[in-house]
Amino acid sequence: PVGDQLDEWAARTAAEAELEPGFEWWELIAAAAASSLCVGALLALAASPGASEADARRVESAYFPWASGLNALLDSLVDLDEDPEDASHLRRYESREHAAERLQVLAGGARQRVSELPDGRLHEAILAAMGALYLIHEEAWRPGREPISLAVYGALGPLARPSLAVHLMRRRGRGGRALFAAGR
């Protein structure tokens, strides 16, 4: 059955990437197939003089599946009303609370890992900007979604707030304004 094949693929992928247990197959698929964030980071590294294969592996393991999975799952959060029931990765979690916990783990894991890279502060800014790009959307703050958005926002760290401000100024989005109104 397809479910068994997905579980086997996820287990193999997690073992090859030396990930701790706990990743769901859809988190890994979302990270592997739906996000170009890691590719962008690798392209930026390739433009750096003296970048090595070891540097590329460090960047890839910092972004996959952590930041890449978060990227795809935040997209799923914003598109929750538009995505078909069986195509939404976010709907696969047993509850919105569980989704908030998992996205917080992904955001925190991504932040920790990218901060340890050379130019870690730059990678943290990229991560915060990516997260804020989704958190400015009103859809991220609809009833039942606030715990997920707040969990991600908190896990992205101190660069999340200025990233939200920049995105709000550029797009005049309303969703992220809730954070500013609450003084967060």
XYZ file of N, CA, C and O in Angstrom:
736
model
N 0.823 -1.209 0.000
C 0.000 0.000 0.000
C 0.859 1.263 0.000
O 1.979 1.269 0.507
N 0.301 2.320 -0.522
C 1.012 3.595 -0.623
C 1.422 4.110 0.751
O 2.530 4.622 0.927
N 0.554 3.977 1.743
C 0.875 4.445 3.095
C 2.130 3.799 3.640
O 2.973 4.458 4.250
N 2.263 2.494 3.419
C 3.458 1.780 3.881
C 4.696 2.267 3.141
O 5.776 2.419 3.734
N 4.566 2.504 1.847
C 5.692 2.993 1.050
C 6.128 4.376 1.517
O 7.324 4.663 1.593
N 5.166 5.232 1.845
C 5.501 6.571 2.349
C 6.215 6.483 3.690
O 7.190 7.189 3.926
N 5.712 5.625 4.560
C 6.366 5.443 5.860
C 7.792 4.923 5.698
O 8.712 5.381 6.373
N 7.986 3.975 4.780
C 9.327 3.434 4.521
C 10.245 4.513 3.955
O 11.403 4.635 4.367
N 9.748 5.293 3.000
C 10.543 6.384 2.424
C 10.924 7.386 3.503
O 12.076 7.819 3.581
N 9.961 7.765 4.345
C 10.234 8.738 5.407
C 11.276 8.209 6.380
O 12.194 8.937 6.783
N 11.163 6.942 6.752
C 12.140 6.354 7.675
C 13.530 6.328 7.051
O 14.524 6.661 7.710
N 13.604 5.965 5.785
C 14.893 5.922 5.076
C 15.479 7.334 4.954
O 16.670 7.550 5.207
N 14.641 8.295 4.600
C 15.099 9.686 4.457
C 15.576 10.242 5.785
O 16.620 10.889 5.859
N 14.824 9.980 6.845
C 15.212 10.458 8.178
C 16.526 9.829 8.616
O 17.385 10.514 9.190
N 16.720 8.548 8.334
C 17.969 7.871 8.699
C 19.145 8.438 7.908
O 20.211 8.705 8.472
N 18.950 8.644 6.605
C 20.031 9.182 5.769
C 20.409 10.598 6.190
O 21.578 10.975 6.139
N 19.422 11.386 6.613
C 19.687 12.762 7.043
C 20.064 12.833 8.517
O 20.293 13.918 9.045
N 20.115 11.667 9.173
C 20.462 11.574 10.590
C 19.560 12.457 11.453
O 20.014 13.193 12.335
N 18.259 12.373 11.181
C 17.271 13.139 11.930
C 16.832 12.371 13.164
O 16.763 11.147 13.146
N 16.523 13.113 14.199
C 15.973 12.451 15.373
C 14.559 11.957 15.042
O 13.922 12.447 14.117
N 14.087 10.962 15.783
C 12.745 10.433 15.518
C 11.677 11.513 15.710
O 11.889 12.489 16.411
N 10.562 11.304 15.078
C 9.439 12.215 15.289
C 8.928 12.890 14.035
O 7.850 13.464 14.045
N 9.703 12.842 12.956
C 9.238 13.471 11.727
C 8.137 12.631 11.093
O 8.249 11.413 10.998
N 7.084 13.300 10.685
C 5.992 12.650 9.964
C 6.361 12.596 8.486
O 7.100 13.452 7.990
N 5.828 11.630 7.773
C 6.168 11.493 6.359
C 5.788 12.743 5.584
O 6.509 13.168 4.702
N 4.658 13.365 5.929
C 4.237 14.549 5.170
C 5.126 15.757 5.458
O 5.265 16.624 4.612
N 5.740 15.812 6.632
C 6.681 16.898 6.906
C 7.902 16.768 6.003
O 8.415 17.764 5.492
N 8.360 15.545 5.813
C 9.524 15.315 4.956
C 9.186 15.516 3.480
O 9.980 16.081 2.731
N 8.007 15.074 3.059
C 7.592 15.297 1.675
C 7.437 16.782 1.408
O 7.886 17.290 0.382
N 6.804 17.497 2.327
C 6.641 18.941 2.168
C 8.004 19.613 2.051
O 8.222 20.475 1.206
N 8.939 19.187 2.890
C 10.274 19.779 2.878
C 11.030 19.438 1.609
O 11.738 20.271 1.044
N 10.889 18.208 1.161
C 11.658 17.749 0.010
C 11.092 18.250 -1.308
O 11.836 18.555 -2.238
N 9.785 18.334 -1.403
C 9.172 18.584 -2.704
C 8.605 19.984 -2.893
O 8.482 20.439 -4.025
N 8.268 20.645 -1.820
C 7.483 21.860 -1.986
C 8.227 23.159 -1.692
O 7.675 24.226 -1.881
N 9.440 23.096 -1.233
C 10.142 24.321 -0.856
C 11.441 24.477 -1.634
O 12.228 23.539 -1.747
N 11.655 25.658 -2.133
C 12.910 25.961 -2.830
C 13.880 26.730 -1.936
O 14.930 27.170 -2.389
N 13.542 26.878 -0.662
C 14.367 27.653 0.263
C 15.790 27.107 0.345
O 16.763 27.863 0.291
N 15.934 25.800 0.448
C 17.258 25.177 0.526
C 18.042 25.420 -0.761
O 19.245 25.700 -0.714
N 17.374 25.332 -1.886
C 18.046 25.563 -3.173
C 18.590 26.987 -3.215
O 19.728 27.214 -3.641
N 17.809 27.947 -2.761
C 18.268 29.338 -2.728
C 19.487 29.515 -1.840
O 20.446 30.205 -2.200
N 19.462 28.880 -0.674
C 20.608 28.965 0.235
C 21.847 28.318 -0.377
O 22.962 28.838 -0.244
N 21.657 27.204 -1.067
C 22.795 26.535 -1.715
C 23.330 27.355 -2.884
O 24.554 27.414 -3.098
N 22.463 27.998 -3.625
C 22.921 28.863 -4.722
C 23.721 30.049 -4.184
O 24.745 30.429 -4.750
N 23.241 30.627 -3.082
C 23.981 31.737 -2.471
C 25.357 31.266 -2.005
O 26.360 31.962 -2.190
N 25.410 30.084 -1.425
C 26.696 29.528 -0.990
C 27.612 29.287 -2.178
O 28.814 29.578 -2.115
N 27.060 28.785 -3.272
C 27.872 28.498 -4.463
C 28.520 29.765 -5.007
O 29.580 29.700 -5.633
N 27.910 30.905 -4.762
C 28.478 32.170 -5.223
C 29.566 32.698 -4.283
O 30.221 33.683 -4.587
N 29.755 32.018 -3.158
C 30.766 32.438 -2.188
C 32.118 31.845 -2.554
O 32.242 30.623 -2.707
N 33.150 32.683 -2.666
C 34.486 32.154 -2.961
C 34.935 31.178 -1.869
O 34.737 31.427 -0.688
N 35.495 30.070 -2.296
C 36.043 29.108 -1.351
C 35.027 28.168 -0.725
O 35.383 27.387 0.157
N 33.765 28.235 -1.136
C 32.761 27.331 -0.574
C 33.121 25.894 -0.938
O 33.529 25.608 -2.058
N 32.957 25.015 0.026
C 33.338 23.612 -0.183
C 32.100 22.711 -0.190
O 31.000 23.137 0.158
N 32.340 21.471 -0.554
C 31.262 20.479 -0.509
C 30.772 20.309 0.932
O 29.568 20.147 1.173
N 31.683 20.352 1.882
C 31.303 20.235 3.297
C 30.410 21.402 3.707
O 29.446 21.221 4.458
N 30.712 22.606 3.208
C 29.863 23.768 3.490
C 28.462 23.540 2.926
O 27.452 23.847 3.581
N 28.398 23.008 1.724
C 27.100 22.748 1.084
C 26.307 21.725 1.886
O 25.091 21.872 2.066
N 26.971 20.710 2.375
C 26.271 19.699 3.176
C 25.747 20.295 4.483
O 24.660 19.945 4.937
N 26.513 21.183 5.089
C 26.057 21.848 6.320
C 24.831 22.701 6.048
O 23.875 22.693 6.828
N 24.859 23.459 4.957
C 23.714 24.303 4.607
C 22.491 23.425 4.333
O 21.394 23.689 4.842
N 22.698 22.380 3.548
C 21.564 21.508 3.222
C 20.960 20.889 4.478
O 19.743 20.850 4.639
N 21.794 20.416 5.397
C 21.255 19.780 6.594
C 20.642 20.790 7.565
O 19.795 20.421 8.378
N 21.044 22.045 7.476
C 20.412 23.074 8.305
C 19.024 23.430 7.765
O 18.097 23.688 8.535
N 18.891 23.424 6.452
C 17.618 23.805 5.838
C 16.667 22.621 5.651
O 15.446 22.800 5.703
N 17.199 21.429 5.390
C 16.333 20.269 5.181
C 16.387 19.371 6.386
O 17.474 18.957 6.795
N 15.262 19.001 6.936
C 13.893 19.356 6.574
C 13.337 20.529 7.354
O 12.193 20.909 7.170
N 14.146 21.108 8.203
C 13.662 22.114 9.156
C 13.031 23.327 8.476
O 11.816 23.523 8.558
N 13.839 24.173 7.881
C 13.316 25.410 7.283
C 12.456 25.112 6.063
O 11.416 25.756 5.851
N 12.846 24.134 5.269
C 12.081 23.792 4.073
C 10.702 23.251 4.427
O 9.699 23.607 3.803
N 10.639 22.389 5.427
C 9.350 21.863 5.869
C 8.471 22.951 6.447
O 7.262 23.012 6.175
N 9.066 23.835 7.242
C 8.309 24.961 7.802
C 7.744 25.819 6.682
O 6.581 26.225 6.728
N 8.548 26.101 5.680
C 8.124 26.894 4.527
C 6.864 26.288 3.900
O 5.845 26.961 3.697
N 6.910 25.009 3.598
C 5.778 24.352 2.937
C 4.561 24.260 3.856
O 3.420 24.430 3.401
N 4.771 24.025 5.144
C 3.645 23.906 6.063
C 3.002 25.257 6.350
O 1.782 25.335 6.552
N 3.780 26.325 6.361
C 3.183 27.656 6.504
C 2.355 28.010 5.269
O 1.298 28.637 5.382
N 2.810 27.586 4.110
C 2.025 27.776 2.898
C 0.698 27.016 3.027
O -0.362 27.527 2.654
N 0.758 25.823 3.581
C -0.450 25.031 3.799
C -1.387 25.722 4.790
O -2.614 25.688 4.624
N -0.839 26.374 5.802
C -1.642 27.116 6.774
C -2.409 28.242 6.096
O -3.612 28.401 6.289
N -1.718 29.010 5.290
C -2.340 30.153 4.616
C -3.358 29.693 3.573
O -4.391 30.333 3.371
N -3.104 28.560 2.938
C -3.990 28.041 1.882
C -5.012 27.029 2.395
O -5.655 26.351 1.600
N -5.187 26.945 3.698
C -6.044 25.919 4.285
C -7.458 25.919 3.702
O -8.037 24.861 3.468
N -8.009 27.079 3.446
C -9.373 27.151 2.911
C -9.438 26.809 1.428
O -10.497 26.439 0.930
N -8.328 26.952 0.738
C -8.304 26.723 -0.711
C -7.888 25.309 -1.090
O -8.340 24.781 -2.101
N -7.007 24.711 -0.297
C -6.479 23.391 -0.641
C -7.546 22.313 -0.470
O -8.294 22.335 0.515
N -7.594 21.363 -1.391
C -8.497 20.218 -1.208
C -8.142 19.485 0.085
O -6.990 19.481 0.524
N -9.131 18.883 0.688
C -8.971 18.194 1.979
C -7.766 17.257 1.998
O -6.954 17.279 2.918
N -7.618 16.435 0.968
C -6.552 15.442 0.959
C -5.207 15.983 0.483
O -4.211 15.279 0.508
N -5.159 17.258 0.078
C -3.907 17.840 -0.406
C -3.250 18.751 0.633
O -2.156 19.242 0.407
N -3.910 18.966 1.759
C -3.384 19.863 2.783
C -2.537 19.092 3.785
O -3.044 18.247 4.526
N -1.242 19.396 3.815
C -0.367 18.746 4.794
C -0.765 19.128 6.215
O -0.670 18.319 7.123
N -1.218 20.351 6.418
C -1.568 20.804 7.757
C -2.758 20.019 8.321
O -2.814 19.766 9.523
N -3.671 19.609 7.477
C -4.841 18.849 7.940
C -4.472 17.423 8.368
O -5.286 16.734 8.958
N -3.285 16.985 8.075
C -2.880 15.628 8.440
C -2.595 15.496 9.941
O -2.610 14.395 10.480
N -2.327 16.617 10.610
C -2.093 16.556 12.059
C -3.395 16.206 12.759
O -4.476 16.577 12.311
N -3.265 15.527 13.892
C -4.460 15.080 14.617
C -5.277 16.234 15.190
O -6.460 16.075 15.456
N -4.652 17.392 15.387
C -5.361 18.564 15.903
C -4.564 19.820 15.561
O -3.388 19.749 15.186
N -5.194 20.951 15.717
C -4.481 22.225 15.500
C -3.403 22.420 16.570
O -2.362 23.008 16.295
N -3.650 21.915 17.761
C -2.651 22.018 18.825
C -1.404 21.208 18.468
O -0.284 21.667 18.694
N -1.631 20.016 17.913
C -0.498 19.197 17.488
C 0.245 19.881 16.348
O 1.489 19.885 16.311
N -0.492 20.497 15.419
C 0.143 21.239 14.327
C 0.982 22.384 14.891
O 2.113 22.606 14.441
N 0.446 23.097 15.885
C 1.202 24.205 16.497
C 2.490 23.687 17.130
O 3.560 24.290 16.964
N 2.416 22.556 17.818
C 3.612 21.968 18.436
C 4.652 21.595 17.383
O 5.836 21.880 17.544
N 4.212 20.939 16.327
C 5.155 20.484 15.298
C 5.775 21.657 14.540
O 6.977 21.648 14.270
N 4.975 22.653 14.183
C 5.537 23.796 13.462
C 6.477 24.592 14.359
O 7.483 25.133 13.896
N 6.186 24.622 15.652
C 7.095 25.273 16.595
C 8.421 24.513 16.658
O 9.496 25.120 16.681
N 8.343 23.190 16.672
C 9.567 22.357 16.668
C 10.362 22.613 15.393
O 11.591 22.784 15.432
N 9.681 22.638 14.253
C 10.380 22.885 12.985
C 11.009 24.276 12.968
O 12.167 24.428 12.562
N 10.255 25.287 13.405
C 10.789 26.656 13.407
C 11.977 26.779 14.363
O 13.008 27.368 14.016
N 11.845 26.213 15.556
C 12.945 26.267 16.520
C 14.162 25.492 16.041
O 15.304 25.939 16.183
N 13.922 24.319 15.461
C 15.026 23.521 14.918
C 15.712 24.222 13.765
O 16.944 24.206 13.654
N 14.915 24.847 12.914
C 15.494 25.593 11.786
C 16.339 26.751 12.289
O 17.472 26.950 11.845
N 15.793 27.499 13.226
C 16.530 28.670 13.747
C 17.851 28.249 14.388
O 18.898 28.854 14.142
N 17.813 27.202 15.184
C 19.037 26.728 15.833
C 20.075 26.332 14.791
O 21.238 26.711 14.869
N 19.648 25.580 13.797
C 20.582 25.048 12.806
C 21.137 26.120 11.876
O 22.323 26.115 11.577
N 20.284 27.031 11.420
C 20.811 28.066 10.517
C 21.698 29.045 11.268
O 22.649 29.579 10.696
N 21.430 29.248 12.553
C 22.273 30.176 13.320
C 23.687 29.645 13.508
O 24.616 30.415 13.737
N 23.863 28.331 13.405
C 25.178 27.718 13.569
C 25.998 27.710 12.287
O 27.170 27.327 12.299
N 25.392 28.131 11.183
C 26.116 28.199 9.908
C 27.031 29.417 9.889
O 26.782 30.396 10.601
N 28.089 29.389 9.052
C 28.810 30.643 8.809
C 27.776 31.642 8.279
O 26.865 31.269 7.540
N 27.866 32.864 8.662
C 26.853 33.873 8.331
C 25.502 33.502 8.931
O 24.447 33.761 8.344
N 25.522 32.895 10.106
C 24.309 32.427 10.755
C 23.264 33.499 10.963
O 22.069 33.247 10.819
N 23.698 34.699 11.278
C 22.729 35.794 11.502
C 21.981 36.110 10.203
O 20.785 36.385 10.229
N 22.667 36.037 9.078
C 22.019 36.246 7.784
C 20.994 35.144 7.521
O 19.870 35.422 7.095
N 21.347 33.905 7.803
C 20.418 32.793 7.605
C 19.212 32.912 8.543
O 18.084 32.602 8.160
N 19.437 33.390 9.776
C 18.317 33.626 10.695
C 17.381 34.690 10.137
O 16.154 34.573 10.266
N 17.952 35.725 9.535
C 17.127 36.785 8.939
C 16.314 36.248 7.767
O 15.133 36.574 7.609
N 16.919 35.384 6.965
C 16.203 34.771 5.842
C 15.050 33.919 6.368
O 13.928 33.982 5.861
N 15.313 33.122 7.392
C 14.284 32.274 7.988
C 13.138 33.126 8.547
O 11.961 32.842 8.299
N 13.484 34.171 9.298
C 12.448 35.036 9.874
C 11.640 35.733 8.784
O 10.413 35.846 8.886
N 12.311 36.169 7.728
C 11.606 36.829 6.621
C 10.667 35.857 5.920
O 9.542 36.219 5.548
N 11.112 34.605 5.739
C 10.247 33.607 5.117
C 9.012 33.372 5.983
O 7.884 33.359 5.500
N 9.212 33.186 7.278
C 8.073 32.965 8.172
C 7.125 34.144 8.194
O 5.899 33.988 8.119
N 7.680 35.338 8.269
C 6.854 36.543 8.308
C 6.063 36.733 7.024
O 4.949 37.263 7.048
N 6.620 36.290 5.917
C 5.907 36.389 4.639
C 4.558 35.675 4.708
O 3.582 36.109 4.106
N 4.490 34.588 5.450
C 3.218 33.870 5.630
C 2.396 34.471 6.767
O 1.177 34.534 6.688
N 3.055 34.902 7.837
C 2.335 35.407 9.002
C 1.665 36.751 8.757
O 0.809 37.150 9.549
N 2.014 37.457 7.696
C 1.308 38.715 7.408
C -0.075 38.469 6.813
O -0.909 39.362 6.795
N -0.326 37.259 6.367
C -1.612 36.958 5.733
C -2.717 36.807 6.772
O -2.539 36.122 7.785
N -3.824 37.424 6.494
C -4.997 37.336 7.361
C -5.396 35.874 7.600
O -5.821 35.508 8.694
N -5.222 35.033 6.585
C -5.590 33.619 6.699
C -4.821 32.900 7.806
O -5.313 31.934 8.375
N -3.625 33.368 8.115
C -2.824 32.738 9.172
C -3.398 33.003 10.558
O -3.028 32.316 11.517
N -4.295 33.974 10.666
C -4.831 34.387 11.959
C -6.322 34.103 12.105
O -6.948 34.564 13.054
N -6.886 33.348 11.183
C -8.299 32.990 11.299
C -8.507 32.146 12.551
O -7.566 31.509 13.044
N -9.749 32.122 13.051
C -10.013 31.340 14.270
C -9.506 29.905 14.151
O -9.685 29.245 13.141
N -8.838 29.469 15.200
C -8.271 28.133 15.245
C -6.852 28.055 14.720
O -6.155 27.072 14.947
N -6.412 29.088 14.031
C -5.056 29.088 13.470
C -4.078 29.934 14.287
O -2.874 29.826 14.107
N -4.622 30.784 15.160
C -3.754 31.675 15.940
C -2.690 30.929 16.728
O -1.539 31.360 16.754
N -3.032 29.794 17.383
C -1.988 29.090 18.149
C -0.821 28.639 17.270
O 0.330 28.666 17.715
N -1.115 28.240 16.051
C -0.055 27.819 15.138
C 0.824 29.013 14.783
O 2.056 28.952 14.880
N 0.191 30.110 14.398
C 0.937 31.306 13.994
C 1.746 31.878 15.153
O 2.901 32.275 14.968
N 1.159 31.909 16.340
C 1.892 32.419 17.503
C 3.076 31.523 17.861
O 4.138 32.021 18.238
N 2.895 30.209 17.742
C 3.983 29.274 18.055
C 5.151 29.476 17.101
O 6.316 29.519 17.517
N 4.841 29.628 15.823
C 5.896 29.848 14.825
C 6.566 31.191 15.071
O 7.797 31.292 15.080
N 5.768 32.221 15.269
C 6.297 33.562 15.499
C 7.278 33.566 16.675
O 8.378 34.101 16.573
N 6.899 32.924 17.768
C 7.768 32.881 18.939
C 9.054 32.112 18.679
O 10.131 32.506 19.139
N 8.956 31.021 17.931
C 10.132 30.185 17.675
C 11.101 30.818 16.681
O 12.280 30.467 16.668
N 10.613 31.748 15.863
C 11.501 32.394 14.887
C 12.463 33.384 15.528
O 13.454 33.772 14.910
N 12.195 33.784 16.758
C 13.120 34.629 17.486
C 12.968 36.113 17.232
O 11.989 36.565 16.624
N 13.956 36.897 17.679
C 13.835 38.351 17.669
C 13.790 38.994 16.281
O 13.372 40.144 16.156
N 14.189 38.287 15.252
C 14.141 38.881 13.914
C 12.764 38.759 13.266
O 12.520 39.341 12.208
N 11.858 38.029 13.912
C 10.506 37.865 13.351
C 9.746 39.187 13.358
O 9.075 39.523 12.372
N 9.835 39.946 14.429
C 9.077 41.198 14.524
C 9.494 42.210 13.457
O 8.638 42.726 12.740
N 10.791 42.511 13.294
C 11.144 43.458 12.225
C 10.822 42.905 10.834
O 10.467 43.672 9.928
N 10.899 41.589 10.670
C 10.540 41.002 9.378
C 9.057 41.211 9.085
O 8.675 41.550 7.959
N 8.227 41.019 10.100
C 6.796 41.280 9.930
C 6.548 42.739 9.573
O 5.744 43.041 8.689
N 7.238 43.634 10.257
C 7.047 45.064 9.997
C 7.393 45.407 8.554
O 6.653 46.140 7.884
N 8.484 44.881 8.057
C 8.890 45.163 6.679
C 7.856 44.618 5.695
O 7.431 45.310 4.773
N 7.419 43.374 5.910
C 6.416 42.792 5.019
C 5.103 43.565 5.078
O 4.456 43.770 4.045
N 4.701 43.981 6.269
C 3.456 44.748 6.394
C 3.555 46.083 5.669
O 2.604 46.513 5.009
N 4.688 46.738 5.781
C 4.861 48.012 5.076
C 4.832 47.813 3.567
O 4.260 48.621 2.843
N 5.432 46.740 3.111
C 5.489 46.480 1.663
C 4.140 46.068 1.099
O 3.801 46.433 -0.011
N 3.389 45.293 1.839
C 2.156 44.716 1.293
C 0.889 45.212 1.946
O -0.195 44.824 1.538
N 1.039 45.947 2.993
C -0.116 46.433 3.740
C -1.046 45.287 4.152
O -2.258 45.410 4.104
N -0.436 44.164 4.532
C -1.213 43.004 4.996
C -1.806 43.279 6.360
O -1.318 44.108 7.116
N -2.894 42.606 6.682
C -3.558 42.835 7.963
C -3.305 41.722 8.964
O -3.407 41.944 10.148
N -3.012 40.517 8.523
C -2.914 39.387 9.434
C -1.911 39.573 10.550
O -2.225 39.361 11.704
N -0.694 39.972 10.235
C 0.348 40.126 11.233
C 0.146 41.308 12.155
O 0.791 41.406 13.187
N -0.782 42.191 11.819
C -1.023 43.357 12.682
C -1.484 42.947 14.069
O -1.294 43.682 15.012
N -2.088 41.777 14.192
C -2.537 41.299 15.499
C -1.379 41.209 16.476
O -1.522 41.499 17.649
N -0.206 40.824 15.992
C 0.972 40.733 16.853
C 1.405 42.109 17.343
O 1.778 42.291 18.495
N 1.343 43.092 16.463
C 1.746 44.436 16.842
C 0.725 45.053 17.784
O 1.084 45.733 18.729
N -0.544 44.796 17.562
C -1.592 45.317 18.435
C -1.466 44.728 19.826
O -1.749 45.406 20.818
N -1.025 43.481 19.921
C -0.862 42.818 21.218
C 0.474 43.163 21.872
O 0.756 42.712 22.970
N 1.307 43.953 21.189
C 2.599 44.360 21.748
C 3.636 43.270 21.739
O 4.573 43.297 22.533
N 3.506 42.296 20.867
C 4.464 41.175 20.847
C 5.635 41.487 19.988
O 5.773 41.987 19.029
